PDB file of C-alpha atoms in Angstrom:
ATOM      1  CA  MET I   1      76.800 119.658-170.822  1.00  0.00           C
ATOM      2  CA  LEU I   2      76.806 120.694-167.181  1.00  0.00           C
ATOM      3  CA  TYR I   3      74.292 122.993-165.540  1.00  0.00           C
ATOM      4  CA  TYR I   4      74.952 124.372-162.063  1.00  0.00           C
ATOM      5  CA  ASP I   5      71.995 125.007-159.783  1.00  0.00           C
ATOM      6  CA  SER I   6      72.451 126.763-156.448  1.00  0.00           C
ATOM      7  CA  MET I   7      70.279 124.221-154.627  1.00  0.00           C
ATOM      8  CA  THR I   8      70.916 120.936-156.406  1.00  0.00           C
ATOM      9  CA  ASN I   9      74.546 121.549-157.446  1.00  0.00           C
ATOM     10  CA  LYS I  10      75.535 119.690-160.649  1.00  0.00           C
ATOM     11  CA  ILE I  11      72.898 118.686-163.165  1.00  0.00           C
ATOM     12  CA  TYR I  12      73.909 116.955-166.374  1.00  0.00           C
ATOM     13  CA  ILE I  13      72.152 117.819-169.629  1.00  0.00           C
ATOM     14  CA  LYS I  14      72.071 115.009-172.186  1.00  0.00           C
ATOM     15  CA  ARG I  15      70.752 115.877-175.627  1.00  0.00           C
ATOM     16  CA  SER I  16      69.743 113.249-178.176  1.00  0.00           C
ATOM     17  CA  GLY I  17      67.256 112.513-180.935  1.00  0.00           C
ATOM     18  CA  ARG I  18      64.492 111.873-178.428  1.00  0.00           C
ATOM     19  CA  LYS I  19      61.258 113.891-178.593  1.00  0.00           C
ATOM     20  CA  SER I  20      60.370 114.159-174.919  1.00  0.00           C
ATOM     21  CA  VAL I  21      62.028 115.719-171.876  1.00  0.00           C
ATOM     22  CA  ALA I  22      62.731 113.848-168.639  1.00  0.00           C
ATOM     23  CA  ILE I  23      64.669 114.231-165.410  1.00  0.00           C
ATOM     24  CA  LYS I  24      66.249 111.135-163.890  1.00  0.00           C
ATOM     25  CA  ILE I  25      68.202 110.652-160.670  1.00  0.00           C
ATOM     26  CA  ASP I  26      70.372 107.564-160.232  1.00  0.00           C
ATOM     27  CA  ASN I  27      71.139 105.744-156.977  1.00  0.00           C
ATOM     28  CA  GLN I  28      74.256 107.845-156.439  1.00  0.00           C
ATOM     29  CA  GLY I  29      72.393 111.127-156.685  1.00  0.00           C
ATOM     30  CA  LEU I  30      73.421 112.010-160.234  1.00  0.00           C
ATOM     31  CA  VAL I  31      70.745 114.281-161.733  1.00  0.00           C
ATOM     32  CA  THR I  32      70.372 114.199-165.530  1.00  0.00           C
ATOM     33  CA  VAL I  33      67.995 116.043-167.826  1.00  0.00           C
ATOM     34  CA  PHE I  34      67.337 114.138-171.058  1.00  0.00           C
ATOM     35  CA  CYS I  35      66.051 116.334-173.880  1.00  0.00           C
ATOM     36  CA  PRO I  36      65.891 116.791-177.682  1.00  0.00           C
ATOM     37  CA  LEU I  37      68.913 118.151-179.541  1.00  0.00           C
ATOM     38  CA  ASN I  38      67.515 121.635-180.084  1.00  0.00           C
ATOM     39  CA  TYR I  39      65.609 122.003-176.813  1.00  0.00           C
ATOM     40  CA  PRO I  40      66.112 125.608-175.576  1.00  0.00           C
ATOM     41  CA  GLU I  41      68.325 126.084-172.535  1.00  0.00           C
ATOM     42  CA  THR I  42      65.826 128.526-171.067  1.00  0.00           C
ATOM     43  CA  LYS I  43      63.199 125.769-171.012  1.00  0.00           C
ATOM     44  CA  ILE I  44      65.674 123.407-169.332  1.00  0.00           C
ATOM     45  CA  GLN I  45      66.278 125.998-166.608  1.00  0.00           C
ATOM     46  CA  GLN I  46      62.533 126.481-166.236  1.00  0.00           C
ATOM     47  CA  LEU I  47      61.978 122.713-165.910  1.00  0.00           C
ATOM     48  CA  ILE I  48      64.698 122.408-163.267  1.00  0.00           C
ATOM     49  CA  SER I  49      63.156 125.311-161.353  1.00  0.00           C
ATOM     50  CA  GLU I  50      59.694 123.733-161.484  1.00  0.00           C
ATOM     51  CA  LYS I  51      61.001 120.323-160.404  1.00  0.00           C
ATOM     52  CA  ARG I  52      63.435 121.616-157.776  1.00  0.00           C
ATOM     53  CA  ASN I  53      61.423 120.405-154.767  1.00  0.00           C
ATOM     54  CA  TRP I  54      60.979 116.990-156.386  1.00  0.00           C
ATOM     55  CA  ILE I  55      64.715 116.781-157.093  1.00  0.00           C
ATOM     56  CA  LEU I  56      65.678 117.856-153.561  1.00  0.00           C
ATOM     57  CA  THR I  57      63.247 115.363-151.992  1.00  0.00           C
ATOM     58  CA  HIS I  58      64.736 112.509-154.005  1.00  0.00           C
ATOM     59  CA  LEU I  59      68.322 113.574-153.291  1.00  0.00           C
ATOM     60  CA  LYS I  60      67.539 113.729-149.565  1.00  0.00           C
ATOM     61  CA  GLN I  61      66.088 110.200-149.689  1.00  0.00           C
ATOM     62  CA  ILE I  62      69.123 108.902-151.591  1.00  0.00           C
ATOM     63  CA  ASN I  63      71.482 110.459-149.047  1.00  0.00           C
ATOM     64  CA  THR I  64      69.473 108.883-146.222  1.00  0.00           C
ATOM     65  CA  ASP I  65      69.521 105.467-147.877  1.00  0.00           C
ATOM     66  CA  ASN I  66      73.234 105.672-148.673  1.00  0.00           C
ATOM     67  CA  SER I  67      73.998 106.672-145.096  1.00  0.00           C
ATOM     68  CA  LYS I  68      71.906 103.772-143.760  1.00  0.00           C
ATOM     69  CA  ASN I  69      73.659 101.337-146.087  1.00  0.00           C
ATOM     70  CA  GLY I  70      77.118 102.859-145.705  1.00  0.00           C
ATOM     71  CA  ASP I  71      78.796  99.681-144.394  1.00  0.00           C
ATOM     72  CA  PHE I  72      77.600  97.752-147.446  1.00  0.00           C
ATOM     73  CA  LEU I  73      78.650 100.516-149.859  1.00  0.00           C
ATOM     74  CA  ASP I  74      82.079 100.623-148.195  1.00  0.00           C
ATOM     75  CA  TYR I  75      82.376  96.797-148.371  1.00  0.00           C
ATOM     76  CA  LYS I  76      82.571  96.432-144.604  1.00  0.00           C
ATOM     77  CA  LYS I  77      79.474  94.245-144.696  1.00  0.00           C
ATOM     78  CA  LEU I  78      78.063  91.952-147.355  1.00  0.00           C
ATOM     79  CA  LEU I  79      74.476  91.039-148.054  1.00  0.00           C
ATOM     80  CA  PHE I  80      74.058  87.408-149.081  1.00  0.00           C
ATOM     81  CA  GLY I  81      70.750  85.585-149.292  1.00  0.00           C
ATOM     82  CA  GLY I  82      69.117  88.527-147.533  1.00  0.00           C
ATOM     83  CA  ASN I  83      71.416  88.195-144.503  1.00  0.00           C
ATOM     84  CA  SER I  84      74.119  90.632-143.442  1.00  0.00           C
ATOM     85  CA  TYR I  85      77.681  89.429-142.819  1.00  0.00           C
ATOM     86  CA  ASP I  86      80.714  91.323-141.554  1.00  0.00           C
ATOM     87  CA  ILE I  87      83.682  91.403-143.901  1.00  0.00           C
ATOM     88  CA  THR I  88      87.227  91.272-142.541  1.00  0.00           C
ATOM     89  CA  TYR I  89      90.414  91.601-144.561  1.00  0.00           C
ATOM     90  CA  ASN I  90      93.557  89.968-143.183  1.00  0.00           C
ATOM     91  CA  ASP I  91      96.729  88.543-144.751  1.00  0.00           C
ATOM     92  CA  ASN I  92      95.262  88.474-148.270  1.00  0.00           C
ATOM     93  CA  THR I  93      92.207  86.655-146.969  1.00  0.00           C
ATOM     94  CA  ILE I  94      88.649  87.946-146.927  1.00  0.00           C
ATOM     95  CA  LYS I  95      86.411  86.445-144.293  1.00  0.00           C
ATOM     96  CA  ILE I  96      82.675  86.768-144.887  1.00  0.00           C
ATOM     97  CA  GLY I  97      81.093  86.210-141.489  1.00  0.00           C
ATOM     98  CA  ASP I  98      81.185  82.486-140.825  1.00  0.00           C
ATOM     99  CA  ILE I  99      80.155  81.405-144.331  1.00  0.00           C
ATOM    100  CA  ALA I 100      83.273  81.824-146.480  1.00  0.00           C
ATOM    101  CA  GLN I 101      86.955  82.713-146.712  1.00  0.00           C
ATOM    102  CA  ILE I 102      88.399  84.005-149.960  1.00  0.00           C
ATOM    103  CA  LYS I 103      92.046  84.355-150.894  1.00  0.00           C
ATOM    104  CA  TYR I 104      93.004  87.419-152.899  1.00  0.00           C
ATOM    105  CA  ARG I 105      96.173  89.051-154.208  1.00  0.00           C
ATOM    106  CA  LYS I 106      95.555  92.720-154.914  1.00  0.00           C
ATOM    107  CA  ASP I 107      91.909  93.730-155.034  1.00  0.00           C
ATOM    108  CA  GLY I 108      89.653  92.320-152.349  1.00  0.00           C
ATOM    109  CA  VAL I 109      86.488  93.871-153.784  1.00  0.00           C
ATOM    110  CA  SER I 110      87.084  92.232-157.175  1.00  0.00           C
ATOM    111  CA  SER I 111      87.543  88.906-155.416  1.00  0.00           C
ATOM    112  CA  LEU I 112      84.262  89.425-153.549  1.00  0.00           C
ATOM    113  CA  LYS I 113      82.526  90.127-156.850  1.00  0.00           C
ATOM    114  CA  LYS I 114      84.010  87.000-158.414  1.00  0.00           C
ATOM    115  CA  TRP I 115      82.811  84.910-155.460  1.00  0.00           C
ATOM    116  CA  LEU I 116      79.294  86.363-155.702  1.00  0.00           C
ATOM    117  CA  LYS I 117      79.115  85.787-159.464  1.00  0.00           C
ATOM    118  CA  LYS I 118      80.140  82.171-158.965  1.00  0.00           C
ATOM    119  CA  GLY I 119      77.370  81.750-156.405  1.00  0.00           C
ATOM    120  CA  ALA I 120      74.926  83.456-158.757  1.00  0.00           C
ATOM    121  CA  GLU I 121      75.857  81.101-161.614  1.00  0.00           C
ATOM    122  CA  ASP I 122      75.110  78.108-159.413  1.00  0.00           C
ATOM    123  CA  LYS I 123      71.939  79.491-157.830  1.00  0.00           C
ATOM    124  CA  LEU I 124      70.006  81.718-160.203  1.00  0.00           C
ATOM    125  CA  GLU I 125      69.611  79.432-163.194  1.00  0.00           C
ATOM    126  CA  THR I 126      68.666  76.568-160.864  1.00  0.00           C
ATOM    127  CA  VAL I 127      65.806  78.665-159.473  1.00  0.00           C
ATOM    128  CA  LEU I 128      64.868  79.832-162.981  1.00  0.00           C
ATOM    129  CA  LYS I 129      64.701  76.226-164.237  1.00  0.00           C
ATOM    130  CA  GLN I 130      62.577  75.205-161.275  1.00  0.00           C
ATOM    131  CA  TRP I 131      60.028  77.932-161.963  1.00  0.00           C
ATOM    132  CA  ALA I 132      60.086  77.246-165.707  1.00  0.00           C
ATOM    133  CA  SER I 133      59.142  73.661-164.894  1.00  0.00           C
ATOM    134  CA  VAL I 134      56.350  74.737-162.535  1.00  0.00           C
ATOM    135  CA  MET I 135      55.004  77.240-165.073  1.00  0.00           C
ATOM    136  CA  LYS I 136      55.461  74.757-167.944  1.00  0.00           C
ATOM    137  CA  LEU I 137      57.453  77.272-169.973  1.00  0.00           C
ATOM    138  CA  SER I 138      60.615  77.008-172.018  1.00  0.00           C
ATOM    139  CA  TYR I 139      63.128  79.846-172.364  1.00  0.00           C
ATOM    140  CA  GLY I 140      66.089  80.251-174.713  1.00  0.00           C
ATOM    141  CA  GLU I 141      69.547  81.220-173.499  1.00  0.00           C
ATOM    142  CA  PHE I 142      70.318  82.331-169.958  1.00  0.00           C
ATOM    143  CA  PHE I 143      72.814  85.049-169.074  1.00  0.00           C
ATOM    144  CA  LEU I 144      74.080  86.735-165.926  1.00  0.00           C
ATOM    145  CA  THR I 145      74.256  90.518-166.176  1.00  0.00           C
ATOM    146  CA  GLN I 146      75.854  93.385-164.268  1.00  0.00           C
ATOM    147  CA  ALA I 147      73.091  95.870-165.070  1.00  0.00           C
ATOM    148  CA  ARG I 148      72.847  98.934-162.832  1.00  0.00           C
ATOM    149  CA  LYS I 149      69.106  99.486-163.149  1.00  0.00           C
ATOM    150  CA  LYS I 150      67.483  96.130-163.909  1.00  0.00           C
ATOM    151  CA  TRP I 151      67.156  92.929-161.900  1.00  0.00           C
ATOM    152  CA  GLY I 152      66.332  90.953-165.009  1.00  0.00           C
ATOM    153  CA  SER I 153      65.065  91.024-168.573  1.00  0.00           C
ATOM    154  CA  CYS I 154      63.489  88.823-171.231  1.00  0.00           C
ATOM    155  CA  ASP I 155      63.584  89.579-174.953  1.00  0.00           C
ATOM    156  CA  ASN I 156      61.574  88.447-177.967  1.00  0.00           C
ATOM    157  CA  LYS I 157      64.057  85.618-178.578  1.00  0.00           C
ATOM    158  CA  LYS I 158      63.155  84.181-175.168  1.00  0.00           C
ATOM    159  CA  ARG I 159      66.591  84.997-173.760  1.00  0.00           C
ATOM    160  CA  ILE I 160      66.490  85.659-170.023  1.00  0.00           C
ATOM    161  CA  ARG I 161      69.059  87.743-168.186  1.00  0.00           C
ATOM    162  CA  LEU I 162      69.336  87.922-164.403  1.00  0.00           C
ATOM    163  CA  ASN I 163      71.456  90.356-162.434  1.00  0.00           C
ATOM    164  CA  PHE I 164      74.171  88.541-160.488  1.00  0.00           C
ATOM    165  CA  ARG I 165      73.479  90.838-157.511  1.00  0.00           C
ATOM    166  CA  LEU I 166      70.199  88.962-156.968  1.00  0.00           C
ATOM    167  CA  ILE I 167      72.295  86.422-155.048  1.00  0.00           C
ATOM    168  CA  MET I 168      72.482  89.028-152.274  1.00  0.00           C
ATOM    169  CA  LEU I 169      68.691  89.187-151.899  1.00  0.00           C
ATOM    170  CA  PRO I 170      66.270  86.922-150.007  1.00  0.00           C
ATOM    171  CA  GLU I 171      64.833  83.829-151.696  1.00  0.00           C
ATOM    172  CA  ASP I 172      61.406  85.443-152.218  1.00  0.00           C
ATOM    173  CA  CYS I 173      63.002  88.249-154.221  1.00  0.00           C
ATOM    174  CA  ILE I 174      64.874  85.801-156.455  1.00  0.00           C
ATOM    175  CA  ASN I 175      61.660  83.840-156.969  1.00  0.00           C
ATOM    176  CA  TYR I 176      59.777  87.009-157.871  1.00  0.00           C
ATOM    177  CA  VAL I 177      62.297  88.098-160.515  1.00  0.00           C
ATOM    178  CA  CYS I 178      62.396  84.611-162.051  1.00  0.00           C
ATOM    179  CA  ILE I 179      58.575  84.435-162.203  1.00  0.00           C
ATOM    180  CA  HIS I 180      58.463  87.987-163.582  1.00  0.00           C
ATOM    181  CA  GLU I 181      60.861  87.258-166.442  1.00  0.00           C
ATOM    182  CA  LEU I 182      59.328  83.878-167.258  1.00  0.00           C
ATOM    183  CA  SER I 183      55.903  85.543-167.436  1.00  0.00           C
ATOM    184  CA  HIS I 184      57.315  87.733-170.205  1.00  0.00           C
ATOM    185  CA  LEU I 185      57.573  84.595-172.330  1.00  0.00           C
ATOM    186  CA  LEU I 186      53.767  84.755-172.497  1.00  0.00           C
ATOM    187  CA  HIS I 187      53.308  88.527-172.400  1.00  0.00           C
ATOM    188  CA  LEU I 188      56.205  90.701-173.546  1.00  0.00           C
ATOM    189  CA  ASN I 189      54.718  93.725-171.797  1.00  0.00           C
ATOM    190  CA  HIS I 190      53.335  94.758-168.424  1.00  0.00           C
ATOM    191  CA  SER I 191      49.660  94.359-169.249  1.00  0.00           C
ATOM    192  CA  GLN I 192      47.065  93.142-166.777  1.00  0.00           C
ATOM    193  CA  LYS I 193      47.361  89.676-168.336  1.00  0.00           C
ATOM    194  CA  PHE I 194      51.072  89.737-167.537  1.00  0.00           C
ATOM    195  CA  TRP I 195      50.477  90.667-163.882  1.00  0.00           C
ATOM    196  CA  ASN I 196      47.739  88.063-163.629  1.00  0.00           C
ATOM    197  CA  THR I 197      50.297  85.455-164.681  1.00  0.00           C
ATOM    198  CA  VAL I 198      52.765  86.676-162.066  1.00  0.00           C
ATOM    199  CA  ALA I 199      50.018  86.645-159.410  1.00  0.00           C
ATOM    200  CA  LYS I 200      49.051  83.086-160.312  1.00  0.00           C
ATOM    201  CA  TYR I 201      52.454  81.833-159.155  1.00  0.00           C
ATOM    202  CA  MET I 202      53.192  84.494-156.532  1.00  0.00           C
ATOM    203  CA  PRO I 203      49.953  85.904-155.058  1.00  0.00           C
ATOM    204  CA  ASN I 204      51.886  88.259-152.752  1.00  0.00           C
ATOM    205  CA  TYR I 205      54.115  89.634-155.531  1.00  0.00           C
ATOM    206  CA  LYS I 206      53.125  93.243-154.755  1.00  0.00           C
ATOM    207  CA  ILE I 207      54.599  92.901-151.264  1.00  0.00           C
ATOM    208  CA  ILE I 208      57.816  91.367-152.578  1.00  0.00           C
ATOM    209  CA  LYS I 209      58.074  93.963-155.356  1.00  0.00           C
ATOM    210  CA  LYS I 210      57.823  96.714-152.748  1.00  0.00           C
ATOM    211  CA  GLN I 211      60.412  95.020-150.515  1.00  0.00           C
ATOM    212  CA  MET I 212      62.888  94.931-153.383  1.00  0.00           C
ATOM    213  CA  LYS I 213      63.135  98.708-153.271  1.00  0.00           C
ATOM    214  CA  ASP I 214      64.961  98.278-149.942  1.00  0.00           C
ATOM    215  CA  TYR I 215      67.680  96.407-151.809  1.00  0.00           C
ATOM    216  CA  SER I 216      68.099  98.828-154.710  1.00  0.00           C
ATOM    217  CA  PHE I 217      71.346 100.089-153.149  1.00  0.00           C
ATOM    218  CA  THR I 218      72.987  96.763-154.059  1.00  0.00           C
ATOM    219  CA  LEU I 219      72.803  97.784-157.726  1.00  0.00           C
ATOM    220  CA  GLN I 220      75.543 100.332-156.917  1.00  0.00           C
ATOM    221  CA  LEU I 221      77.923  97.652-155.660  1.00  0.00           C
ATOM    222  CA  PHE I 222      80.836  96.186-157.568  1.00  0.00           C
TER     223      PHE I 222
END
């Protein structure tokens, strides 16, 4: 269901069996109200009205961030290892700064994604294994993911998933996510004991965690 607001434009209404009501805004500025199946439309309108300033503030920030990162979102630049590289397309060849050249047939962006995923396969599990050894922990299976909202996850079967886009981030960010997910092997929650474990291996994790927000735009890529 679509709701049109004079200030915020389109707002999507998603009804389900949930009991609570929430408003979420994704990295592309899509506003969605999640609510119970029989939640009155008048209350939805009231909620949107009450949260209008909050919504507009977030949309303004998203527009600012997307404008700042426009060259990355348009695939004119590529972030790799925390460094920015110009991308040039010529004669079915993609040149990534001075670090790589990739041949492609039809879709250059798909070829870029394939190259990044290959680098992620080689890099991310290596870092994960190194930290598992340091922390004296053993995990189950490892997977790369293409999640849009999560950098990583760990489930109750000790399976760890890492977002392939982490390969674009600095080494400290990769280390943080690996330590974070490995710590879930001991505490499958975000309790103080969990954060104490993270802090034991990365005392400055709060700084790194905050820095990662600057790279959230990469979750929109590919």
